[in-house]
Amino acid sequence: MKKFLYLAVAGTALLTAACQPDAKTEAPESTPVVAEVKSTEPTVQTAKEFLEKSEIEIKELLYRLYITQWINSNFITKDTDLLAAKVGEEAGLLSTRLANEAKQFNNLKLPADMARKMDGLKRGSNFPAPDKPGAAKELSRIMTELNSSYGKGSFVYNGKELALGELSKIIATSRDPEELQAVWEGWRTISPPMKNDYAKMVKIINEGSKELGYADTGVLWKAGYDMPADDFTKEADRLWTQVKPLYDELHCHVRAKLNDQYGDEVVPLDQPIRADLLGNMWAQSWGNVYDLVKPESDAPTVDITELLAKAEYDEMKMVKVGENFFTSLGFEPLPKSFWKRSLFTKPADREVVCHASAWDFDNPDAKPDEKFDIRIKMCIEKTGEDFKTIHHELGHNFYQRAYKNQPVFYKDGANDGFHEAIGDMISLSITPDYLVQIGLLDAADVPDASADINLLMQQALDKVAFLPFGIMIDKWRWNVFNGEYSPSEYNSGWWELRDFYQGVRPPAERPADAFDPGAKFHIPGNTPYMRYFLAHILQFQFHKAACDIAGNEGPLHRCSIYGNKEVGKRFDDMMRMGSSKPWPEALEAFTGTQNMDGSAIIEYFAPLQTYLKEQNKDRKCGW
Ligand code: X8Z
Ligand code: ZN
């Protein structure tokens, strides 16, 4: 999704009585009236005019913001940093101004749709600047520089300067604990210089959030889910409680298998797992250690990386095949401009932000046939992991296109978890049978039911392992924002949560100046993270609903909705809504229920959970 959406233009119906009994306590206090309507009593008509005028201003600025940020992320230099910071400042100022102006209508009874738009404006931005001279400028400078310094991050290993892509390959493939530790620690040398600016930024946005009427920035973020902020915390915890038993079994088994590989000294059986041994720079998904933990059976493994190489796929072909999944469901092909303007491979001659993202440029001045401009930006590697990430990014783009006719306030996911779940739900249909259909796998190589545990293990290492990581990142940020962690506790707080939720630990004691959160993109990239936790629940809910619509009768993990137009239509119905309605309504449109629910992911992995319980029965689990 758009990575730098400073303006939170999405609406939330705080006034929708059914799910918002506490709306009044959430809404910011009324403040002095600004703008030209100052001397007149606000009316529904002036509110309407205000929304119309705001929409024009937002559209014009968003377009300039996104093209500038696109250039900055594709060509990181001091110059482009300056330009991006400048327009970021303008965006901060506009969002604060509109939030304040919107308050003049606080005591007016508005039609639900207008109230929803107004509420979106009053929530301002996820990173609000306070209304005082210089604040928006300083905030924008910090945010731009943090993002760029992550993008430029590198570390000299064995005499060679390596960027994240190369370092990640070592973490994925090396089985030498000393090497893993060196690379893992090396990448984390990029972030101590970010810490002071990060702490300054926290102060600024907390002040901005207070001015908007929220206790701190964490409360502001939690208020974006069509329910009171406190209820959202409970909602996230409830979902985590549903899936934690499955994670605990996986953790226990993986630790035992890593112990077989590395021995008691490197992997003691009563402690959290060393974070550098799990195949991913942040231990957020563990698919790269599948070979170490796979069930001991003769069942063949489907290795998408190998299949892509065998079929001589290049990066473009990987994206084309991703697009083909969506068109098989009835979606229109991507526009020509997508292919012309996207970034698919890492340029050799300049610094770029490689972290994958999907962009939606809505040029208010373009001719009608050139208006719709969506792109991805990604340094694609020819791996199964990136093949799935391509589907993830395309999910954002197809969602953006589905809601393109909504007003700017509603050009967003039903909630941010929806946006992250669309493409992932499609990826769940990349089954062996699907791979045969697209000619990547020979029919004779489709593993039979005896290999189900292997397939599920591969999937769980990515999807189940992710869950505690997905929830802990913003638990950390919420604690930073509410002052529970002072800057001197940023790192220790981070590791407390990594231990508590994931059961992972650093390979050795961390240096006093460490700022390990800064070595994960979304912290310096300032992207809220709870969306990914929600998406890992929602994508299984969507997948189950889709498979039901498709009349699937087999197990969920063997179901592929490839080519099913009926599913495509129903999915599109939900996607076209954007954020125009409270998310439970969008969820209901596709799944028939108004609640996010972990039971679909539990059902998907049920055979694996049974297997894991059996494997773990004589082991002492926990840490
Ligand atoms: O950041 C992403 C996407 C872009 S929205 C590639 N993801 C999270 C991450 O990489 O940490 C997808 C899964 C979680
Ligand atoms: Zn995403």
XYZ file of C-alpha atoms and ligand atoms in Angstrom:
638
model
C 0.000 0.000 0.000
C 1.062 3.591 -0.338
C 3.908 3.847 2.047
C 3.823 7.487 2.931
C 0.201 8.319 3.326
C 0.664 11.236 5.707
C -2.875 12.329 5.166
C -5.337 9.928 6.717
C -8.087 10.613 4.269
C -10.035 7.477 5.050
C -13.239 7.972 6.940
C -14.521 6.109 9.962
C -18.134 6.331 11.019
C -17.728 7.310 14.630
C -21.310 8.389 14.584
C -22.712 5.080 13.399
C -24.606 4.287 16.530
C -24.666 0.489 16.314
C -20.941 -0.010 16.761
C -19.989 3.350 18.169
C -21.726 3.926 21.470
C -18.704 5.852 22.773
C -18.329 8.066 19.731
C -18.703 11.267 21.683
C -15.853 10.510 24.030
C -13.645 9.731 21.040
C -14.427 12.870 19.139
C -12.057 15.773 19.681
C -13.285 18.753 21.662
C -14.751 21.614 19.749
C -12.186 24.337 18.983
C -12.341 27.829 17.563
C -13.757 28.131 14.115
C -11.215 28.738 11.375
C -11.493 29.622 7.672
C -13.887 31.843 5.854
C -17.058 30.490 7.437
C -15.773 31.913 10.738
C -18.510 34.346 11.470
C -21.452 32.277 10.291
C -23.219 29.431 12.092
C -22.181 26.095 10.593
C -24.949 24.409 8.625
C -25.253 21.160 6.699
C -24.809 23.219 3.549
C -21.565 24.875 4.718
C -20.341 21.464 5.894
C -21.026 20.093 2.425
C -19.151 22.955 0.804
C -16.280 22.498 3.219
C -16.002 18.798 2.339
C -16.087 19.549 -1.380
C -13.381 22.168 -1.079
C -11.271 19.885 1.117
C -11.533 17.091 -1.410
C -10.139 19.301 -4.169
C -7.271 20.468 -1.969
C -6.421 16.958 -0.811
C -6.432 15.522 -4.325
C -4.136 18.195 -5.685
C -1.699 17.811 -2.838
C -1.760 14.016 -2.688
C -0.807 13.803 -6.342
C 2.158 16.124 -5.845
C 3.098 14.307 -2.641
C 3.069 10.884 -4.242
C 4.984 11.780 -7.390
C 7.625 13.513 -5.288
C 7.882 10.592 -2.913
C 7.991 8.203 -5.845
C 10.986 10.056 -7.260
C 12.621 10.267 -3.849
C 12.230 6.519 -3.195
C 13.458 5.655 -6.678
C 16.405 7.985 -6.528
C 17.545 8.733 -3.006
C 19.776 11.812 -2.860
C 20.025 14.861 -0.635
C 18.175 16.816 -3.311
C 15.223 14.478 -3.600
C 15.095 14.228 0.207
C 14.726 17.996 0.344
C 11.958 18.045 -2.235
C 10.083 15.205 -0.553
C 10.432 16.876 2.835
C 9.052 20.107 1.400
C 5.882 18.598 0.000
C 5.582 16.378 3.090
C 5.550 19.553 5.156
C 2.757 20.950 2.991
C 0.794 17.749 3.494
C 1.284 17.944 7.256
C 0.103 21.546 7.304
C -2.921 20.802 5.157
C -3.980 17.821 7.204
C -3.676 19.757 10.484
C -5.548 22.721 9.043
C -8.398 20.605 7.694
C -8.648 18.643 10.947
C -9.009 21.888 12.863
C -11.444 23.407 10.406
C -13.581 20.271 10.501
C -14.109 20.740 14.230
C -16.387 23.714 13.587
C -19.077 21.194 12.583
C -18.744 19.146 15.772
C -22.128 20.070 17.170
C -24.000 19.717 13.952
C -26.092 16.639 13.163
C -24.797 15.590 9.764
C -26.034 12.851 7.429
C -24.054 9.645 8.110
C -21.932 9.861 4.976
C -20.873 13.436 5.645
C -20.186 12.623 9.273
C -17.948 9.758 8.191
C -15.944 12.008 5.896
C -15.719 14.690 8.549
C -14.499 12.160 11.047
C -11.745 11.030 8.689
C -10.603 14.620 8.395
C -10.682 15.108 12.156
C -8.423 12.101 12.638
C -5.933 14.110 10.619
C -2.931 11.989 9.739
C -1.237 8.998 11.341
C 1.705 11.315 11.957
C 0.077 14.654 12.823
C 2.073 17.828 13.230
C 0.961 20.236 15.944
C -0.316 23.599 14.822
C 2.773 25.677 15.686
C 5.404 27.288 13.495
C 8.108 24.947 12.269
C 6.577 21.715 13.581
C 5.352 20.343 10.239
C 8.697 21.195 8.659
C 10.762 19.461 11.324
C 8.453 16.441 11.296
C 8.649 16.078 7.549
C 12.432 16.408 7.538
C 12.735 13.669 10.141
C 10.307 11.326 8.427
C 11.967 11.772 5.033
C 15.469 11.265 6.410
C 14.533 8.192 8.442
C 12.967 6.595 5.397
C 15.946 7.389 3.200
C 18.552 6.285 5.697
C 16.860 2.886 5.902
C 16.769 2.701 2.103
C 20.503 3.451 1.932
C 21.384 1.006 4.723
C 24.380 -1.254 4.146
C 27.105 -3.048 6.054
C 30.620 -4.157 5.149
C 30.895 -7.909 5.519
C 34.049 -9.802 4.549
C 35.361 -6.664 2.882
C 32.281 -6.151 0.717
C 29.611 -3.545 1.196
C 26.323 -5.416 1.274
C 22.780 -4.031 1.168
C 19.758 -5.626 2.788
C 18.986 -7.888 -0.186
C 22.396 -9.555 -0.079
C 22.474 -9.746 3.708
C 19.013 -11.318 3.697
C 20.231 -14.029 1.328
C 22.914 -14.997 3.820
C 20.392 -15.073 6.673
C 18.122 -17.248 4.512
C 20.705 -19.798 3.423
C 23.655 -19.896 5.827
C 23.647 -22.575 8.506
C 26.740 -21.252 10.238
C 25.715 -19.623 13.549
C 28.771 -17.380 13.649
C 28.151 -16.049 10.182
C 24.453 -15.594 10.905
C 25.247 -13.660 14.047
C 27.754 -11.412 12.266
C 25.329 -10.541 9.470
C 22.390 -10.123 11.832
C 24.379 -7.778 14.089
C 25.899 -6.008 11.090
C 22.544 -4.997 9.630
C 21.603 -3.506 12.983
C 24.494 -1.052 12.794
C 22.366 1.052 10.415
C 19.908 2.124 13.090
C 21.603 3.695 16.166
C 22.020 6.988 14.247
C 18.234 7.085 13.750
C 17.339 6.997 17.414
C 17.548 10.694 18.350
C 15.463 11.781 15.415
C 12.980 9.011 16.117
C 12.538 10.236 19.698
C 12.111 13.816 18.439
C 9.492 12.642 15.982
C 7.575 10.853 18.736
C 7.402 14.093 20.737
C 6.121 16.052 17.750
C 3.419 13.622 16.673
C 2.247 13.081 20.240
C 1.748 16.819 20.529
C -0.087 16.789 17.208
C -2.274 13.899 18.336
C -3.191 15.704 21.562
C -4.272 18.727 19.563
C -6.527 16.452 17.552
C -8.105 15.288 20.810
C -6.290 11.986 21.365
C -4.236 11.058 24.416
C -1.265 10.069 22.238
C -0.434 8.854 18.735
C -1.145 5.219 19.602
C -4.691 6.131 20.627
C -5.061 8.049 17.361
C -4.019 4.975 15.381
C -6.337 2.702 17.331
C -9.228 5.062 16.629
C -9.102 4.145 12.934
C -11.086 0.916 13.197
C -14.731 1.976 13.512
C -14.697 1.296 17.238
C -13.414 3.024 20.362
C -9.626 2.806 20.698
C -9.713 0.678 23.861
C -12.010 -1.802 22.185
C -9.534 -2.162 19.350
C -6.769 -3.131 21.774
C -9.076 -5.824 23.162
C -9.983 -6.926 19.657
C -6.331 -7.416 18.673
C -5.665 -9.319 21.920
C -8.735 -11.484 21.384
C -7.542 -12.498 17.915
C -4.059 -13.224 19.235
C -5.505 -15.425 21.993
C -7.342 -17.421 19.336
C -4.189 -18.257 17.398
C -1.525 -18.358 20.123
C -1.915 -22.094 20.904
C -1.107 -22.890 17.269
C 1.940 -20.613 17.347
C 3.139 -22.169 20.605
C 3.104 -25.659 19.062
C 5.000 -24.420 16.015
C 7.569 -22.637 18.166
C 8.157 -25.748 20.255
C 8.672 -27.955 17.226
C 10.904 -25.527 15.352
C 13.075 -25.001 18.417
C 13.511 -28.766 18.825
C 14.478 -29.162 15.171
C 16.938 -26.261 15.344
C 18.365 -27.890 18.446
C 18.946 -31.064 16.384
C 20.833 -28.938 13.857
C 22.811 -26.603 16.119
C 22.989 -28.331 19.525
C 22.197 -27.275 23.096
C 24.639 -24.427 23.294
C 23.234 -22.497 20.327
C 19.621 -23.588 20.827
C 18.914 -24.374 24.482
C 15.554 -26.099 24.813
C 14.200 -23.929 27.606
C 14.870 -20.514 26.112
C 13.609 -18.229 23.372
C 15.059 -19.060 19.947
C 18.006 -17.051 18.638
C 16.466 -14.609 16.152
C 19.296 -14.975 13.618
C 18.649 -18.702 13.080
C 15.142 -18.458 11.629
C 15.952 -17.625 8.010
C 14.670 -14.054 8.000
C 16.407 -10.842 9.081
C 13.671 -10.110 11.637
C 12.533 -13.696 12.351
C 9.115 -12.609 11.111
C 8.568 -15.530 8.736
C 10.517 -18.761 8.857
C 9.950 -20.392 5.465
C 13.668 -20.363 4.705
C 14.409 -22.928 7.402
C 11.866 -25.392 6.036
C 14.656 -27.819 5.151
C 15.660 -27.972 8.834
C 12.198 -28.515 10.269
C 10.338 -30.434 7.589
C 8.468 -33.589 8.488
C 10.524 -36.713 7.999
C 8.569 -38.233 5.180
C 9.419 -39.080 1.595
C 6.737 -36.712 0.373
C 8.027 -34.466 -2.411
C 8.322 -30.760 -1.705
C 7.073 -28.078 -4.032
C 9.843 -25.507 -4.215
C 8.550 -22.511 -6.167
C 12.014 -20.948 -6.405
C 13.232 -24.054 -8.251
C 10.151 -24.158 -10.464
C 10.619 -20.524 -11.474
C 14.240 -21.191 -12.389
C 13.362 -24.320 -14.328
C 10.725 -22.451 -16.329
C 13.175 -19.551 -16.820
C 10.862 -16.929 -15.400
C 12.262 -13.425 -15.251
C 10.977 -10.681 -12.944
C 8.491 -9.328 -15.478
C 7.081 -12.774 -16.167
C 6.556 -13.264 -12.426
C 4.462 -10.086 -12.340
C 2.562 -11.062 -15.512
C 1.611 -14.387 -13.978
C 0.478 -12.572 -10.843
C -1.683 -10.271 -12.948
C -3.100 -13.301 -14.747
C -4.491 -14.651 -11.470
C -6.508 -11.488 -10.985
C -7.737 -11.380 -14.585
C -8.768 -15.044 -14.269
C -11.207 -13.840 -11.595
C -12.680 -11.286 -13.983
C -10.622 -8.205 -13.127
C -9.445 -6.006 -16.017
C -5.738 -6.267 -16.929
C -3.385 -3.672 -15.432
C -3.069 -0.437 -17.426
C -0.160 0.016 -19.856
C 1.246 2.731 -17.618
C 1.696 0.143 -14.851
C 4.181 -1.757 -17.002
C 5.938 1.382 -18.148
C 6.282 3.151 -14.823
C 6.712 0.438 -12.168
C 10.102 -0.503 -10.762
C 10.655 -4.279 -10.904
C 14.389 -4.744 -10.357
C 17.028 -3.108 -8.235
C 18.888 -0.491 -10.288
C 22.657 -0.948 -10.218
C 23.518 2.727 -10.342
C 21.502 4.467 -7.673
C 20.008 4.115 -4.224
C 16.345 3.161 -3.964
C 13.954 2.118 -1.232
C 13.737 -1.570 -2.103
C 11.001 -2.503 0.377
C 8.080 -3.560 -1.819
C 5.189 -1.118 -2.152
C 2.174 -0.400 -4.355
C 1.224 3.117 -5.397
C -1.924 4.858 -6.535
C -1.449 8.150 -8.345
C -4.664 9.897 -9.089
C -3.740 12.875 -11.238
C -6.648 15.312 -11.030
C -5.510 17.084 -14.212
C -4.865 14.078 -16.451
C -6.968 13.197 -19.498
C -9.594 10.587 -18.627
C -7.730 7.695 -20.287
C -4.485 8.552 -18.481
C -6.025 9.265 -15.132
C -5.625 5.889 -13.615
C -1.994 5.338 -12.733
C -1.045 2.483 -10.409
C 2.451 1.061 -9.963
C 4.558 -1.219 -7.845
C 8.069 -0.577 -6.667
C 10.001 -3.672 -5.788
C 13.516 -5.111 -6.142
C 12.289 -8.527 -7.256
C 14.395 -11.618 -6.626
C 13.453 -14.749 -8.530
C 12.237 -16.632 -5.458
C 8.992 -18.202 -4.310
C 8.927 -15.653 -1.490
C 8.990 -12.723 -3.910
C 6.503 -14.462 -6.227
C 4.053 -14.288 -3.319
C 5.027 -10.718 -2.442
C 4.203 -9.750 -6.040
C 0.679 -11.077 -5.503
C 0.565 -9.113 -2.247
C 1.485 -5.874 -4.014
C -0.869 -6.491 -6.917
C -3.633 -7.016 -4.370
C -3.081 -3.407 -3.285
C -3.211 -2.205 -6.903
C -6.380 -4.111 -7.782
C -8.028 -2.807 -4.592
C -6.987 0.746 -5.539
C -8.544 0.304 -8.930
C -11.708 -1.241 -7.527
C -12.394 1.835 -5.361
C -11.174 4.412 -7.876
C -14.617 5.993 -8.243
C -15.014 6.631 -4.520
C -14.482 10.157 -3.199
C -10.908 10.736 -2.012
C -11.998 10.238 1.619
C -12.881 6.630 0.874
C -10.004 5.627 -1.392
C -8.664 3.226 1.158
C -9.166 -0.232 2.581
C -12.275 -1.015 4.649
C -9.676 -1.053 7.377
C -5.940 -1.160 6.775
C -5.835 -4.911 7.417
C -8.133 -5.439 4.415
C -5.665 -3.685 2.152
C -2.876 -5.993 3.264
C -5.023 -9.119 3.020
C -6.274 -8.951 -0.590
C -3.150 -10.148 -2.402
C -2.258 -12.565 0.401
C -5.653 -14.187 0.040
C -4.889 -14.709 -3.663
C -1.510 -16.236 -2.751
C -3.246 -18.839 -0.608
C -4.591 -20.201 -3.898
C -1.074 -20.869 -5.212
C -1.561 -24.592 -4.640
C 0.223 -27.441 -6.475
C -2.845 -27.895 -8.702
C -2.765 -24.211 -9.604
C 0.938 -24.467 -10.422
C 0.068 -27.284 -12.832
C -2.645 -25.146 -14.438
C -0.168 -22.380 -15.200
C 2.439 -24.847 -16.449
C 4.990 -24.402 -13.669
C 4.620 -27.902 -12.220
C 4.217 -31.246 -13.976
C 0.970 -32.977 -13.119
C 3.003 -36.057 -12.185
C 4.825 -34.021 -9.513
C 1.721 -32.930 -7.627
C 2.207 -34.317 -4.138
C -0.631 -36.556 -2.938
C -2.488 -36.218 0.350
C 0.397 -37.870 2.211
C 2.348 -34.652 1.669
C -0.246 -32.368 3.208
C 1.699 -31.960 6.421
C 4.709 -30.857 4.396
C 2.664 -28.283 2.487
C 1.083 -27.022 5.671
C 4.429 -26.814 7.417
C 5.806 -24.670 4.593
C 2.819 -22.385 4.826
C 2.816 -22.221 8.645
C 6.468 -21.201 8.760
C 5.429 -18.059 6.917
C 1.909 -17.373 8.087
C 1.711 -18.708 11.653
C 5.232 -17.653 12.592
C 4.326 -14.133 11.496
C 1.392 -13.654 13.902
C 3.232 -12.658 17.117
C 5.615 -10.471 15.125
C 2.626 -8.822 13.486
C 1.091 -7.872 16.811
C 4.237 -6.930 18.754
C 5.521 -4.165 16.478
C 2.695 -1.772 17.250
C 2.480 -2.954 20.838
C 6.002 -1.534 20.983
C 4.999 1.667 19.208
C 1.927 2.108 21.408
C 4.233 1.877 24.445
C 6.632 4.375 22.892
C 3.812 6.780 22.148
C 2.179 6.534 25.578
C 5.497 7.099 27.334
C 5.748 3.618 28.844
C 9.119 3.310 27.056
C 11.414 6.315 27.288
C 14.123 6.584 24.608
C 16.600 4.826 26.906
C 14.146 1.901 27.066
C 13.343 1.705 23.364
C 15.610 -1.262 22.798
C 15.021 -3.181 26.018
C 11.252 -2.717 25.532
C 11.569 -4.067 21.994
C 13.299 -7.219 23.205
C 10.874 -7.703 26.075
C 8.066 -7.830 23.539
C 10.028 -10.010 21.111
C 10.555 -12.423 23.972
C 6.975 -12.238 25.270
C 5.144 -12.641 21.961
C 7.553 -14.489 19.690
C 9.838 -16.319 22.067
C 12.936 -15.085 20.228
C 16.088 -13.422 21.571
C 19.159 -11.696 20.155
C 22.208 -13.923 19.509
C 24.187 -11.944 22.091
C 23.679 -9.026 24.432
C 22.855 -5.882 22.476
C 25.166 -2.845 22.631
C 24.075 0.082 24.807
C 23.392 2.308 21.785
C 21.377 -0.307 19.846
C 18.117 0.805 18.281
C 16.964 -2.483 16.784
C 13.438 -1.314 15.911
C 15.087 1.072 13.415
C 16.463 -1.899 11.466
C 12.936 -2.947 10.474
C 11.556 -0.939 7.552
C 8.195 0.027 9.022
C 9.736 1.859 11.999
C 11.883 4.374 10.056
C 9.412 4.035 7.147
C 6.676 5.047 9.600
C 4.074 2.547 8.459
C 1.648 1.285 11.095
C 1.975 -2.487 11.472
C -1.145 -3.834 13.142
C -2.587 -4.001 9.621
C -0.370 -7.008 8.855
C -1.479 -8.857 11.954
C -5.113 -8.277 11.005
C -4.343 -9.275 7.415
C -2.916 -12.600 8.543
C -6.255 -13.348 10.205
C -8.434 -11.823 7.485
C -6.753 -13.511 4.512
C -7.753 -16.928 5.859
C -11.278 -15.687 6.499
C -11.418 -14.384 2.925
C -9.929 -17.619 1.590
C -12.496 -19.730 3.403
C -15.358 -17.531 2.202
C -13.980 -17.637 -1.357
C -13.629 -21.422 -1.282
C -17.206 -21.722 0.027
C -18.461 -19.540 -2.831
C -16.469 -21.727 -5.239
C -18.179 -24.811 -3.811
C -14.909 -26.282 -2.615
C -15.385 -29.484 -0.647
C -11.803 -30.480 0.063
C -9.455 -29.147 2.743
C -8.875 -25.390 2.727
C -5.166 -25.688 2.028
C -5.829 -27.539 -1.238
C -8.418 -25.040 -2.448
C -7.563 -22.654 -5.266
C -10.058 -20.114 -6.537
C -8.081 -19.557 -9.758
C -10.414 -18.758 -12.659
C -13.562 -18.464 -10.546
C -15.521 -15.455 -11.832
C -18.216 -15.706 -9.169
C -15.603 -15.315 -6.419
C -14.061 -12.445 -8.379
C -17.369 -10.646 -8.591
C -18.134 -11.021 -4.899
C -14.609 -9.933 -4.002
C -14.938 -6.914 -6.266
C -18.232 -5.973 -4.585
C -16.373 -5.670 -1.303
C -13.344 -3.968 -2.786
C -15.360 -1.336 -4.645
C -16.710 -0.089 -1.310
C -13.256 1.189 -0.308
C -13.628 2.656 3.163
C -17.040 4.186 2.465
C -18.720 1.976 5.068
C -17.601 0.694 8.471
C -15.389 -2.348 7.868
C -17.821 -4.875 9.408
C -20.196 -4.097 6.531
C -17.491 -4.690 3.937
C -16.509 -7.921 5.655
C -20.106 -9.047 5.686
C -20.495 -8.291 1.978
C -17.888 -10.935 1.190
C -17.888 -13.385 4.100
C -21.378 -13.061 5.557
C -20.025 -12.155 9.001
C -19.289 -8.831 10.656
C -16.495 -10.140 12.880
C -12.832 -10.715 12.314
C -12.220 -14.257 13.439
C -9.227 -16.573 13.788
C -11.154 -19.785 13.317
C -10.460 -19.953 9.558
C -6.675 -19.948 10.056
C -7.105 -22.594 12.777
C -9.219 -24.717 10.434
C -6.679 -24.314 7.622
C -3.848 -25.589 9.814
C -5.842 -28.161 11.814
C -4.006 -31.227 10.417
C -0.669 -29.568 11.116
C -1.679 -28.654 14.652
C -2.551 -32.296 15.312
C 0.823 -33.346 13.896
C 2.678 -30.737 15.973
C 0.937 -31.799 19.183
C 2.024 -35.363 18.551
C 5.601 -34.289 17.818
C 5.703 -32.109 20.936
C 4.061 -34.540 23.324
C 7.276 -35.440 25.158
C 8.873 -32.038 24.793
C 8.879 -29.227 27.298
C 7.442 -26.288 25.369
C 7.547 -22.600 26.239
C 10.356 -20.262 27.153
O 5.638 -4.598 4.171
C 5.040 -5.538 3.687
C 4.668 -5.520 2.203
C 4.417 -4.149 1.712
S 2.944 -3.467 2.309
C 5.796 -6.109 1.389
N 4.776 -6.641 4.423
C 5.166 -6.737 5.833
C 6.676 -6.818 5.997
O 7.390 -7.014 5.007
O 7.160 -6.692 7.126
C 4.060 -7.832 3.977
C 4.078 -8.773 5.148
C 4.512 -7.984 6.342
Zn 1.219 -4.436 1.673
